[in-house]
Amino acid sequence: MVRLQAERAVRLKPDSESAGSAGCAKASQADEMSRRLDSFLKPLREYGTVSAEPATPLPGTQSAGRLRASAVDVRRFPWVRPLAGEYAFNYGRVDGLYAGDPNDPAAWRTAIARVQQHNRNRDGIARVIRTQQEQRGAPPAARDAAARLADRSTVAVVTGQQAGAFGGPLFTLLKAVTALQLAGRTARDHDVPAIAIFWVDAEDHDWDEVQSCTVLDAEFQPRTVTLPPPEGAGDLSVAALTLDQRVEQAISELEAALPKTEFTTGVIDSLTHAWRPGSGMGRAFATWLEHLLGPYGLIVFESSDPAAKPLVGEVFTRELAMAGRTAALAAEAGDALASCGHAPQVVPQPDSLSLFRLDHGRRPIRRQGADFVAGDEVFSADALAREAAAHPDGFSPNVLLRPIVQDTLFPTICYVPGPSELAYLGQLRGVYEQFGVPMPLMYPRATVTLLDSGASRFMSKYGLPLEDLQPPDESALNRLLTSQLPAEVEQALRDAGSQIQQSMKRIVDVLPSLDPTLAGAAKTTLGKMEHELRALQTKVIHAAKRRDETLRRQFTRAQAQAFPHGHPQERTLGVVYFLDKFGPGLVDLLLTQLPLEMGKHWVITL
């Protein structure tokens, strides 16, 4: 957990600050960061110095300046894929599936050299991003970073996520923070220009995955706000959906659900600026994210932009020319993954292509004899290849081809995936080789639980492990209450159970000498007595709950923060909830002091 010494002044400087910026621009950025940090620290000063740890530091605790973070091994969590633990702690077991061990500095040097030597249309993608940034009104730091794309020595750390309503879950921010930190680390350690890029994935048509945002209200109850579906939702790509007037009502509902803080007005203003009637869903997300992280140099890329498609048209035509080969290579790697004890994330069909045709929807393409089928239409191989060459903006990659498109466009030395992405990316090494594109390293995103000081003090006081809060019931609370019962009550219940067992065992043993049929009746009686004793124990626990309502309230509050609806916080609660609660200074804190260490989950107290 984190001890935040709020009374100390801290100077913060984003890693992504452009070395070529004018002095006044640097001063302006520093002033802005100072203002944000002050706004973050102000409401925390009432707590003074709060420690969530016992007097003896917990194993795995690290110090990062004024911030102490407690690390939890992800292998303890049943909801985390075993592959994530093996990748972090036993990389040799999966080495052949990826491009290199991200814990090895030599792997980074190799990745940098590989990318710098690869030919790509750097000027072309720089122009596309420059146009996007002009349309969105990107901040200077983001524009400076994008301009460096044209330099052949520049390398990139890339991450991405779907264009979720109102910014998506917390892990969206964690992905971007990880990418920015890694880009800064690369620039320092390897003396190369390094940038961070966020790929906004809005070509999927799955509206259900992006339509909602969940927050906790003032009573720590989860509240989900859902955008009304625009025309075409569920059929058209998310990028093709235009928000209507109803988005304003959804923002009003979100504002009503959020606890009122000194940051609420700013949070709602930023949402209103981005998610407004007439804006595209993908553009709204990109605008909001750029407003939040562009000042730190994050480059936001709208991957659905038709202007970018000609730069990857050759990828589409090659996928058509080698129909089924990408699926076969991914399937072979999936078998190799399974042989290591990990289920493959993607099981492609033999007749499938890793490409969609965009025609009033997103139609998967599959082989049918010598022809191709997309939706209800049949095309000859030559006809579809000519269409892809002439109109690449009419095609879109699927999950297996998207990384190839991404790394054809960008000089990617490292991609920041989530746990599920790590699994399917392990199926793509052969696909990268097939297309002649350098495969990047994979560095899993930071994984975090943010708790307030009250929840952390409660967990520390009672020695409650984080994962004990995950079951969406009161089983952990009942165990905790049992442990807090007066010693004489607990001992009396244990003694009663033992005495019943001993006495009834003697009866069961001697009754057969009188009448063998009575042994069964004695066992039934024993069962009834044990049942009644368990019922009494339950009543004792309920009495303890009534007596110690404070403990129950503390448990419920901690559980709601860490696992709303029984799901990990970072996958459930929206970024906006934390910005509303802690202010924009939270971003500064994560960028400068969140530790990056694979295989560790960080529990942070604010």
Coordinates of C-alpha atoms in Angstrom, one line a residue:
M1 CA 0.0 0.0 0.0
V2 CA 1.0 3.6 -0.3
R3 CA 1.9 6.1 2.3
L4 CA 1.3 9.5 0.8
Q5 CA 3.0 12.3 2.7
A6 CA 0.8 15.1 1.5
E7 CA 2.5 17.8 3.4
R8 CA 5.7 17.5 1.3
A9 CA 6.1 19.7 -1.9
V10 CA 7.1 17.7 -5.0
R11 CA 8.4 18.8 -8.3
L12 CA 7.1 16.7 -11.2
K13 CA 8.3 16.6 -14.8
P14 CA 6.7 14.4 -17.4
D15 CA 9.1 12.0 -19.1
S16 CA 7.6 12.9 -22.5
E17 CA 8.6 16.5 -22.4
S18 CA 10.1 17.5 -25.7
A19 CA 13.8 18.3 -25.6
G20 CA 13.3 20.8 -28.3
S21 CA 10.5 22.8 -26.7
A22 CA 11.1 26.5 -25.9
G23 CA 11.9 27.5 -22.4
C24 CA 8.5 29.2 -21.9
A25 CA 6.7 26.1 -23.0
K26 CA 8.6 24.0 -20.4
A27 CA 7.8 26.6 -17.7
S28 CA 4.1 26.5 -18.7
Q29 CA 4.0 22.7 -18.5
A30 CA 5.7 22.7 -15.1
D31 CA 3.2 25.3 -13.8
E32 CA 0.3 23.3 -15.0
M33 CA 1.7 20.1 -13.4
S34 CA 2.3 22.0 -10.2
R35 CA -1.3 23.3 -10.2
R36 CA -2.6 19.8 -10.9
L37 CA -0.6 18.2 -8.1
D38 CA -1.6 20.9 -5.6
S39 CA -5.3 20.3 -6.5
F40 CA -4.7 16.6 -5.9
L41 CA -2.9 17.0 -2.6
K42 CA -5.2 19.7 -1.1
P43 CA -8.1 17.3 -0.1
L44 CA -5.7 14.7 1.2
R45 CA -4.0 17.0 3.7
E46 CA -6.8 16.4 6.2
Y47 CA -5.4 12.9 6.6
G48 CA -1.9 14.0 7.3
T49 CA 0.5 11.1 6.9
V50 CA -1.5 7.9 6.6
S51 CA 0.2 4.5 6.7
A52 CA -1.8 1.4 5.7
E53 CA 1.1 -1.0 6.6
P54 CA 1.9 -2.6 9.9
A55 CA 4.9 -1.3 11.8
T56 CA 7.1 -3.9 10.1
P57 CA 7.2 -3.3 6.3
L58 CA 5.4 -5.9 4.3
P59 CA 7.5 -8.2 2.1
G60 CA 7.7 -6.8 -1.5
T61 CA 7.3 -3.2 -0.3
Q62 CA 9.2 -0.8 -2.5
S63 CA 9.9 2.9 -1.9
A64 CA 9.6 5.3 -4.8
G65 CA 10.6 8.7 -3.3
R66 CA 7.7 9.7 -1.1
L67 CA 5.5 6.9 -2.1
R68 CA 5.5 3.3 -0.8
A69 CA 3.6 0.7 -2.8
S70 CA 2.8 -2.8 -1.6
A71 CA 3.2 -5.4 -4.4
V72 CA 1.0 -8.5 -4.6
D73 CA 2.2 -11.5 -6.7
V74 CA -0.4 -11.8 -9.5
R75 CA -0.1 -15.6 -9.2
R76 CA -2.2 -15.3 -6.0
F77 CA -5.2 -14.1 -8.0
P78 CA -7.5 -16.7 -9.4
W79 CA -8.9 -14.2 -12.0
V80 CA -5.5 -13.6 -13.6
R81 CA -4.5 -16.0 -16.3
P82 CA -1.6 -18.3 -15.3
L83 CA 0.2 -17.2 -18.5
A84 CA 0.7 -13.7 -17.0
G85 CA 2.6 -15.2 -14.0
E86 CA 4.7 -17.5 -16.2
Y87 CA 5.6 -14.7 -18.6
A88 CA 6.8 -12.5 -15.7
F89 CA 8.6 -15.1 -13.6
N90 CA 9.5 -18.0 -15.9
Y91 CA 9.8 -16.5 -19.4
G92 CA 12.0 -19.3 -20.7
R93 CA 8.9 -21.5 -20.8
V94 CA 7.3 -19.4 -23.4
D95 CA 10.4 -17.8 -25.0
G96 CA 9.7 -19.2 -28.5
L97 CA 6.3 -17.5 -28.7
Y98 CA 7.5 -13.9 -28.2
A99 CA 10.2 -11.6 -29.5
G100 CA 12.2 -11.4 -26.4
D101 CA 12.2 -11.1 -22.6
P102 CA 11.3 -7.5 -21.6
N103 CA 13.3 -7.9 -18.4
D104 CA 16.5 -8.3 -20.4
P105 CA 18.1 -5.0 -21.5
A106 CA 19.7 -6.8 -24.4
A107 CA 16.2 -7.6 -25.8
W108 CA 15.4 -3.9 -25.8
R109 CA 18.7 -3.1 -27.7
T110 CA 17.9 -5.8 -30.3
A111 CA 14.3 -4.5 -30.7
I112 CA 15.5 -0.9 -31.2
A113 CA 18.0 -1.9 -33.8
R114 CA 15.5 -4.1 -35.6
V115 CA 12.9 -1.4 -35.8
Q116 CA 15.3 1.4 -36.8
Q117 CA 16.5 -0.7 -39.7
H118 CA 13.0 -1.5 -41.0
N119 CA 11.7 0.6 -43.9
R120 CA 8.3 2.2 -43.4
N121 CA 6.4 5.3 -44.5
R122 CA 7.2 7.5 -41.5
D123 CA 6.4 10.7 -43.3
G124 CA 3.0 9.3 -44.3
I125 CA 1.8 8.3 -40.9
A126 CA 3.2 11.5 -39.4
R127 CA 1.0 13.5 -41.8
V128 CA -2.1 11.4 -40.8
I129 CA -1.5 11.9 -37.1
R130 CA -0.8 15.6 -37.6
T131 CA -4.1 16.1 -39.4
Q132 CA -6.0 14.2 -36.6
Q133 CA -4.3 16.3 -33.9
E134 CA -5.2 19.5 -35.7
Q135 CA -8.9 18.4 -35.9
R136 CA -8.9 17.5 -32.2
G137 CA -6.9 20.6 -31.0
A138 CA -4.1 18.5 -29.5
P139 CA -1.8 20.1 -26.9
P140 CA 1.7 21.1 -28.0
A141 CA 3.5 18.2 -26.2
A142 CA 1.5 15.7 -28.2
R143 CA 2.2 17.5 -31.5
D144 CA 5.9 17.7 -30.7
A145 CA 6.0 13.9 -30.0
A146 CA 4.1 13.1 -33.2
A147 CA 6.5 15.3 -35.3
R148 CA 9.4 13.0 -34.1
L149 CA 7.8 10.1 -36.0
A150 CA 9.4 11.2 -39.2
D151 CA 12.9 10.7 -37.6
R152 CA 14.3 7.3 -38.6
S153 CA 15.9 6.9 -35.2
T154 CA 12.6 7.4 -33.3
V155 CA 11.1 4.3 -31.7
A156 CA 7.6 3.8 -30.2
V157 CA 6.0 2.1 -27.2
V158 CA 2.4 1.4 -28.3
T159 CA -0.7 0.4 -26.4
G160 CA -4.4 0.6 -27.2
Q161 CA -8.0 0.0 -26.2
Q162 CA -11.5 0.2 -27.5
A163 CA -13.2 3.6 -27.4
G164 CA -15.2 3.0 -24.2
A165 CA -17.9 5.4 -23.0
F166 CA -16.6 8.3 -21.0
G167 CA -13.0 7.0 -21.1
G168 CA -13.6 3.3 -20.3
P169 CA -12.4 1.4 -17.2
L170 CA -9.3 2.3 -15.1
F171 CA -7.1 -0.1 -17.0
T172 CA -7.3 2.3 -20.0
L173 CA -5.4 4.9 -18.0
L174 CA -3.0 2.2 -16.7
K175 CA -2.2 1.1 -20.2
A176 CA -1.4 4.7 -21.3
V177 CA 0.6 5.4 -18.1
T178 CA 2.7 2.2 -18.7
A179 CA 3.4 3.2 -22.3
L180 CA 4.5 6.7 -21.3
Q181 CA 6.7 5.4 -18.5
L182 CA 8.3 2.8 -20.8
A183 CA 9.0 5.4 -23.5
G184 CA 10.7 7.6 -21.0
R185 CA 12.7 4.7 -19.6
T186 CA 13.8 3.7 -23.2
A187 CA 14.9 7.3 -24.0
R188 CA 17.0 7.4 -20.8
D189 CA 18.5 3.9 -20.9
H190 CA 19.2 3.6 -24.6
D191 CA 19.7 7.3 -25.7
V192 CA 17.1 7.1 -28.5
P193 CA 14.1 9.3 -29.3
A194 CA 11.1 7.3 -27.9
I195 CA 7.4 8.2 -28.0
A196 CA 4.2 6.6 -26.6
I197 CA 1.3 6.0 -28.9
F198 CA -2.3 5.0 -27.9
W199 CA -4.2 3.1 -30.6
V200 CA -7.9 3.9 -30.4
D201 CA -9.7 0.8 -31.6
A202 CA -13.1 1.8 -32.9
E203 CA -13.5 -0.4 -35.9
D204 CA -15.2 -3.2 -34.0
H205 CA -19.0 -3.2 -34.2
D206 CA -19.6 -4.6 -30.7
W207 CA -21.6 -1.7 -29.1
D208 CA -22.3 -3.6 -25.9
E209 CA -18.6 -3.6 -25.0
V210 CA -18.3 0.2 -25.1
Q211 CA -21.7 1.6 -24.2
S212 CA -21.4 1.8 -20.4
C213 CA -19.4 3.4 -17.6
T214 CA -19.6 2.3 -14.0
V215 CA -18.8 4.5 -10.9
L216 CA -19.4 4.3 -7.2
D217 CA -21.8 6.8 -5.8
A218 CA -21.5 8.6 -2.4
E219 CA -22.6 5.5 -0.6
F220 CA -20.1 3.3 -2.4
Q221 CA -22.8 1.6 -4.5
P222 CA -21.9 0.8 -8.1
R223 CA -23.9 2.9 -10.6
T224 CA -23.8 2.1 -14.3
V225 CA -24.6 4.8 -16.9
T226 CA -25.3 3.6 -20.4
L227 CA -25.2 5.6 -23.6
P228 CA -28.4 5.2 -25.7
P229 CA -27.5 3.3 -28.9
P230 CA -26.9 5.7 -31.8
E231 CA -28.4 4.7 -35.2
G232 CA -26.5 1.7 -36.6
A233 CA -25.2 0.5 -33.2
G234 CA -24.4 -3.2 -33.2
D235 CA -24.0 -3.3 -37.0
L236 CA -21.7 -0.4 -38.0
S237 CA -18.3 0.0 -36.5
V238 CA -18.1 2.1 -33.3
A239 CA -16.1 4.8 -35.3
A240 CA -19.0 5.1 -37.7
L241 CA -21.6 5.9 -34.9
T242 CA -22.6 9.5 -34.4
L243 CA -23.7 10.6 -31.0
D244 CA -27.1 12.3 -30.8
Q245 CA -28.7 14.7 -28.2
R246 CA -29.3 11.8 -25.8
V247 CA -25.6 11.8 -24.9
E248 CA -26.2 15.0 -22.9
Q249 CA -28.8 13.1 -20.7
A250 CA -26.3 10.3 -20.2
I251 CA -23.6 12.8 -19.0
S252 CA -26.2 14.3 -16.6
E253 CA -26.9 10.8 -15.2
L254 CA -23.2 10.3 -14.7
E255 CA -22.9 13.6 -12.9
A256 CA -25.7 12.7 -10.6
A257 CA -24.1 9.3 -9.8
L258 CA -20.7 10.7 -9.0
P259 CA -20.0 11.9 -5.5
K260 CA -19.7 15.6 -5.4
T261 CA -16.1 16.8 -5.1
E262 CA -14.1 19.9 -5.9
F263 CA -13.1 18.1 -9.2
T264 CA -16.6 17.1 -10.4
T265 CA -17.1 20.3 -12.5
G266 CA -13.9 19.9 -14.3
V267 CA -14.5 16.2 -15.0
I268 CA -18.0 16.8 -16.4
D269 CA -16.7 19.7 -18.5
S270 CA -14.1 17.5 -20.1
L271 CA -16.7 14.9 -20.9
T272 CA -19.1 17.4 -22.3
H273 CA -16.4 18.8 -24.5
A274 CA -15.6 15.4 -26.0
W275 CA -18.9 13.4 -26.0
R276 CA -21.2 15.9 -27.6
P277 CA -24.0 15.6 -30.2
G278 CA -22.7 15.2 -33.7
S279 CA -19.4 13.8 -32.6
G280 CA -18.3 10.3 -33.6
M281 CA -17.9 7.8 -30.8
G282 CA -14.3 7.1 -31.6
R283 CA -13.5 10.8 -32.0
A284 CA -15.1 11.6 -28.6
F285 CA -12.9 9.0 -26.9
A286 CA -9.7 10.2 -28.7
T287 CA -10.4 13.9 -27.9
W288 CA -11.0 13.1 -24.2
L289 CA -7.9 10.9 -23.8
E290 CA -5.7 13.5 -25.6
H291 CA -7.0 16.2 -23.3
L292 CA -6.0 14.1 -20.3
L293 CA -2.6 12.7 -21.4
G294 CA -1.6 14.8 -24.5
P295 CA 0.2 17.3 -22.2
Y296 CA 2.5 14.5 -21.2
G297 CA 3.3 13.7 -24.9
L298 CA 0.9 10.8 -25.5
I299 CA 0.1 10.4 -29.2
V300 CA -3.5 9.4 -29.7
F301 CA -4.2 7.6 -33.0
E302 CA -7.7 7.0 -34.4
S303 CA -7.0 3.7 -36.2
S304 CA -10.3 3.9 -38.2
D305 CA -9.0 6.9 -40.1
P306 CA -9.5 6.2 -43.8
A307 CA -6.4 8.3 -44.5
A308 CA -4.2 5.7 -42.8
K309 CA -5.5 2.7 -44.8
P310 CA -3.4 3.3 -48.0
L311 CA -0.3 3.0 -45.9
V312 CA -1.2 -0.6 -45.0
G313 CA -3.0 -1.6 -48.3
E314 CA -0.2 -4.0 -49.0
V315 CA -0.9 -5.9 -45.8
F316 CA -4.5 -6.4 -46.9
T317 CA -3.6 -7.6 -50.4
R318 CA -1.0 -10.0 -49.0
E319 CA -3.6 -11.4 -46.5
L320 CA -5.9 -12.1 -49.5
A321 CA -3.0 -13.6 -51.6
M322 CA -2.0 -15.9 -48.7
A323 CA -5.6 -16.8 -47.8
G324 CA -5.8 -18.9 -44.6
R325 CA -2.1 -18.7 -43.9
T326 CA -2.4 -16.3 -41.0
A327 CA -5.1 -18.4 -39.4
A328 CA -2.9 -21.6 -39.8
L329 CA 0.1 -20.0 -38.3
A330 CA -1.9 -18.7 -35.3
A331 CA -3.4 -22.1 -34.8
E332 CA 0.0 -23.8 -34.8
A333 CA 1.2 -21.3 -32.2
G334 CA -2.0 -21.9 -30.2
D335 CA -1.0 -25.6 -30.1
A336 CA 2.4 -24.6 -28.9
L337 CA 0.8 -22.4 -26.2
A338 CA -1.4 -25.3 -25.2
S339 CA 1.6 -27.6 -24.9
C340 CA 3.0 -25.1 -22.3
G341 CA -0.2 -25.5 -20.3
H342 CA -2.0 -22.3 -21.5
A343 CA -5.2 -22.3 -23.5
P344 CA -5.0 -20.3 -26.7
Q345 CA -6.9 -17.1 -26.8
V346 CA -7.9 -17.4 -30.5
V347 CA -8.9 -20.5 -32.3
P348 CA -9.3 -19.4 -36.0
Q349 CA -11.3 -21.4 -38.5
P350 CA -9.3 -22.9 -41.3
D351 CA -11.3 -21.1 -44.0
S352 CA -11.2 -17.7 -42.3
L353 CA -9.2 -14.6 -43.3
S354 CA -8.0 -12.1 -40.8
L355 CA -9.7 -9.3 -42.6
F356 CA -13.1 -7.7 -42.8
R357 CA -14.8 -5.9 -45.7
L358 CA -16.5 -2.7 -44.7
D359 CA -19.9 -2.4 -46.5
H360 CA -22.7 -0.9 -44.3
G361 CA -21.2 -3.0 -41.6
R362 CA -18.1 -5.1 -40.9
R363 CA -18.3 -8.4 -42.8
P364 CA -15.8 -11.2 -42.1
I365 CA -14.2 -12.7 -45.2
R366 CA -13.8 -16.4 -45.6
R367 CA -12.7 -18.8 -48.4
Q368 CA -15.3 -20.7 -50.4
G369 CA -13.4 -22.9 -52.9
A370 CA -11.5 -20.6 -55.2
D371 CA -13.7 -17.6 -54.2
F372 CA -14.2 -15.4 -51.2
V373 CA -17.4 -14.7 -49.3
A374 CA -18.0 -11.5 -47.3
G375 CA -21.4 -11.3 -45.8
D376 CA -23.9 -12.4 -48.4
E377 CA -21.7 -11.5 -51.4
V378 CA -19.3 -13.8 -53.3
F379 CA -16.1 -12.4 -54.9
S380 CA -13.5 -14.0 -57.1
A381 CA -10.0 -13.8 -55.6
D382 CA -8.8 -11.4 -58.2
A383 CA -11.8 -9.1 -57.9
L384 CA -11.4 -8.8 -54.1
A385 CA -7.6 -8.3 -54.4
R386 CA -8.2 -5.5 -56.9
E387 CA -10.7 -3.9 -54.6
A388 CA -8.4 -4.0 -51.6
A389 CA -5.6 -2.5 -53.6
A390 CA -7.7 0.3 -55.0
H391 CA -9.8 1.0 -51.9
P392 CA -8.0 -0.1 -48.8
D393 CA -10.2 2.1 -46.7
G394 CA -13.0 -0.5 -47.4
F395 CA -11.2 -3.1 -45.3
S396 CA -10.3 -3.6 -41.7
P397 CA -8.0 -6.1 -39.9
N398 CA -9.3 -8.6 -37.3
V399 CA -7.6 -9.4 -34.0
L400 CA -4.8 -11.4 -35.6
L401 CA -3.9 -8.9 -38.3
R402 CA -4.4 -5.7 -36.3
P403 CA -0.9 -5.9 -34.6
I404 CA 0.7 -6.4 -38.1
V405 CA -1.1 -3.3 -39.3
Q406 CA -0.1 -1.4 -36.2
D407 CA 3.6 -2.3 -36.5
T408 CA 3.6 -1.6 -40.2
L409 CA 2.6 1.9 -39.5
F410 CA 4.6 2.6 -36.3
P411 CA 8.3 1.9 -35.3
T412 CA 7.1 -0.3 -32.4
I413 CA 9.7 -1.7 -30.1
C414 CA 7.2 -2.6 -27.4
Y415 CA 3.5 -3.2 -27.1
V416 CA 1.7 -2.8 -23.7
P417 CA -1.0 -5.5 -23.5
G418 CA -3.6 -6.6 -21.0
P419 CA -3.6 -10.3 -19.8
S420 CA -5.9 -11.6 -22.5
E421 CA -4.0 -9.7 -25.2
L422 CA -0.8 -11.3 -24.0
A423 CA -2.3 -14.7 -24.8
Y424 CA -3.2 -14.1 -28.4
L425 CA -0.1 -12.1 -29.1
G426 CA 1.8 -15.3 -28.2
Q427 CA 0.2 -16.8 -31.3
L428 CA 1.6 -14.2 -33.8
R429 CA 5.3 -14.6 -34.0
G430 CA 5.0 -16.6 -37.2
V431 CA 2.5 -14.1 -38.6
Y432 CA 4.9 -11.3 -38.0
E433 CA 7.6 -13.2 -39.9
Q434 CA 5.2 -14.0 -42.7
F435 CA 4.6 -10.3 -43.3
G436 CA 8.2 -9.3 -42.8
V437 CA 7.3 -6.9 -39.9
P438 CA 9.5 -6.8 -36.7
M439 CA 7.6 -8.2 -33.8
P440 CA 7.9 -5.9 -30.7
L441 CA 8.5 -6.9 -27.1
M442 CA 5.5 -7.3 -24.9
Y443 CA 5.4 -5.5 -21.6
P444 CA 2.2 -6.2 -19.7
R445 CA 0.4 -3.1 -18.4
A446 CA 0.6 -2.0 -14.8
T447 CA -2.1 -3.6 -12.7
V448 CA -3.4 -1.6 -9.7
T449 CA -6.0 -1.2 -7.0
L450 CA -6.6 2.3 -5.7
L451 CA -8.0 2.5 -2.2
D452 CA -8.8 5.3 0.1
S453 CA -7.1 5.5 3.5
G454 CA -10.0 4.2 5.4
A455 CA -10.2 1.0 3.4
S456 CA -6.4 0.5 3.7
R457 CA -6.4 1.0 7.4
F458 CA -9.2 -1.5 7.8
M459 CA -7.4 -4.2 5.7
S460 CA -4.1 -3.6 7.5
K461 CA -5.6 -3.7 11.0
Y462 CA -7.3 -7.1 10.4
G463 CA -4.6 -8.5 8.1
L464 CA -7.1 -9.0 5.3
P465 CA -5.5 -10.0 2.0
L466 CA -6.8 -8.2 -1.1
E467 CA -8.1 -11.3 -2.8
D468 CA -10.3 -12.1 0.2
L469 CA -12.5 -9.2 -0.8
Q470 CA -13.2 -10.6 -4.2
P471 CA -16.1 -13.1 -3.6
P472 CA -19.3 -11.0 -3.9
D473 CA -20.7 -12.3 -0.6
E474 CA -19.9 -11.9 3.1
S475 CA -17.9 -15.1 3.6
A476 CA -14.7 -13.2 4.4
L477 CA -16.6 -10.9 6.7
N478 CA -18.1 -13.9 8.6
R479 CA -14.5 -15.3 9.0
L480 CA -13.4 -12.0 10.3
L481 CA -16.3 -11.6 12.7
T482 CA -15.6 -15.2 14.0
S483 CA -12.0 -14.3 14.7
Q484 CA -13.2 -11.2 16.6
L485 CA -15.6 -13.1 18.9
P486 CA -14.8 -13.0 22.7
A487 CA -12.5 -15.9 23.5
E488 CA -14.9 -17.4 26.0
V489 CA -17.7 -17.5 23.4
E490 CA -15.5 -19.1 20.8
Q491 CA -14.1 -21.6 23.3
A492 CA -17.6 -22.5 24.6
L493 CA -18.8 -23.3 21.1
R494 CA -15.8 -25.4 20.3
D495 CA -16.2 -27.3 23.6
A496 CA -19.8 -27.9 22.9
G497 CA -19.1 -29.4 19.5
S498 CA -16.4 -31.7 20.9
Q499 CA -18.6 -32.9 23.8
I500 CA -21.5 -33.6 21.4
Q501 CA -19.2 -35.6 19.2
Q502 CA -17.6 -37.6 22.0
S503 CA -20.9 -38.3 23.8
M504 CA -22.8 -39.4 20.8
K505 CA -19.9 -41.5 19.6
R506 CA -20.2 -43.5 22.8
I507 CA -23.9 -43.9 22.3
V508 CA -23.5 -45.0 18.7
D509 CA -20.9 -47.5 19.8
V510 CA -22.9 -49.2 22.5
L511 CA -26.5 -49.1 21.1
P512 CA -26.0 -52.0 18.6
S513 CA -25.5 -54.4 21.5
L514 CA -29.1 -53.6 22.5
D515 CA -30.7 -53.2 19.1
P516 CA -28.7 -52.8 15.9
T517 CA -31.4 -50.8 14.3
L518 CA -30.9 -47.9 16.8
A519 CA -27.4 -47.1 15.5
G520 CA -28.9 -45.3 12.5
A521 CA -31.3 -43.3 14.7
A522 CA -28.3 -42.3 16.9
K523 CA -26.3 -41.0 13.9
T524 CA -29.4 -39.1 12.7
T525 CA -29.7 -37.5 16.1
L526 CA -26.0 -36.6 16.0
G527 CA -26.5 -34.9 12.7
K528 CA -29.5 -32.9 14.0
M529 CA -27.5 -31.8 17.0
E530 CA -24.6 -30.7 14.9
H531 CA -26.9 -28.8 12.6
E532 CA -28.5 -27.0 15.5
L533 CA -25.1 -26.1 16.8
R534 CA -24.1 -24.6 13.4
A535 CA -27.3 -22.7 13.4
L536 CA -26.5 -21.3 16.8
Q537 CA -23.0 -20.3 15.5
T538 CA -24.7 -18.5 12.6
K539 CA -26.9 -16.6 15.1
V540 CA -23.8 -15.7 17.1
I541 CA -22.2 -14.3 14.0
H542 CA -25.3 -12.3 13.2
A543 CA -25.3 -10.9 16.7
A544 CA -21.7 -10.0 16.2
K545 CA -22.6 -8.2 13.0
R546 CA -25.3 -6.2 14.8
R547 CA -23.0 -5.4 17.7
D548 CA -20.1 -4.4 15.4
E549 CA -21.9 -2.5 12.6
T550 CA -18.8 -0.4 12.2
L551 CA -16.6 -3.3 11.2
R552 CA -19.3 -4.5 8.8
R553 CA -19.5 -1.0 7.2
Q554 CA -15.7 -0.8 6.9
F555 CA -15.7 -4.3 5.2
T556 CA -18.5 -3.3 2.8
R557 CA -16.8 -0.1 1.9
A558 CA -13.4 -1.7 1.2
Q559 CA -15.0 -4.5 -0.8
A560 CA -17.0 -2.1 -2.9
Q561 CA -13.8 -0.2 -3.8
A562 CA -11.6 -3.1 -4.6
F563 CA -14.2 -5.5 -6.2
P564 CA -17.4 -3.7 -7.3
H565 CA -19.9 -6.4 -8.2
G566 CA -17.2 -9.0 -7.4
H567 CA -15.0 -7.9 -10.3
P568 CA -11.5 -6.3 -10.1
Q569 CA -11.7 -2.5 -9.7
E570 CA -9.4 -1.8 -12.7
R571 CA -11.7 -3.7 -15.1
T572 CA -15.0 -2.3 -13.7
L573 CA -14.8 1.3 -12.5
G574 CA -14.4 4.1 -15.0
V575 CA -11.4 6.4 -15.1
V576 CA -13.7 9.3 -14.5
Y577 CA -14.6 8.0 -11.0
F578 CA -11.0 8.3 -9.9
L579 CA -10.5 11.7 -11.6
D580 CA -13.6 12.9 -9.8
K581 CA -12.4 11.6 -6.5
F582 CA -8.7 12.4 -6.6
G583 CA -8.4 15.1 -9.3
P584 CA -6.0 15.4 -12.3
G585 CA -3.0 15.2 -9.9
L586 CA -3.6 11.5 -9.9
V587 CA -2.2 11.3 -13.4
D588 CA 0.9 13.1 -12.4
L589 CA 1.4 10.7 -9.4
L590 CA 0.9 7.5 -11.5
L591 CA 3.2 8.8 -14.3
T592 CA 6.1 9.7 -11.9
Q593 CA 5.8 7.2 -9.1
L594 CA 3.9 4.1 -10.0
P595 CA 6.4 1.2 -10.0
L596 CA 6.6 -0.9 -13.1
E597 CA 7.4 -4.5 -12.4
M598 CA 6.0 -7.4 -14.3
G599 CA 4.0 -10.0 -12.3
K600 CA 3.2 -7.5 -9.5
H601 CA -0.2 -6.0 -8.6
W602 CA 0.2 -2.7 -6.8
V603 CA -2.2 -1.7 -4.0
I604 CA -2.1 2.1 -3.7
T605 CA -3.7 4.2 -0.9
L606 CA -4.7 7.8 -1.6

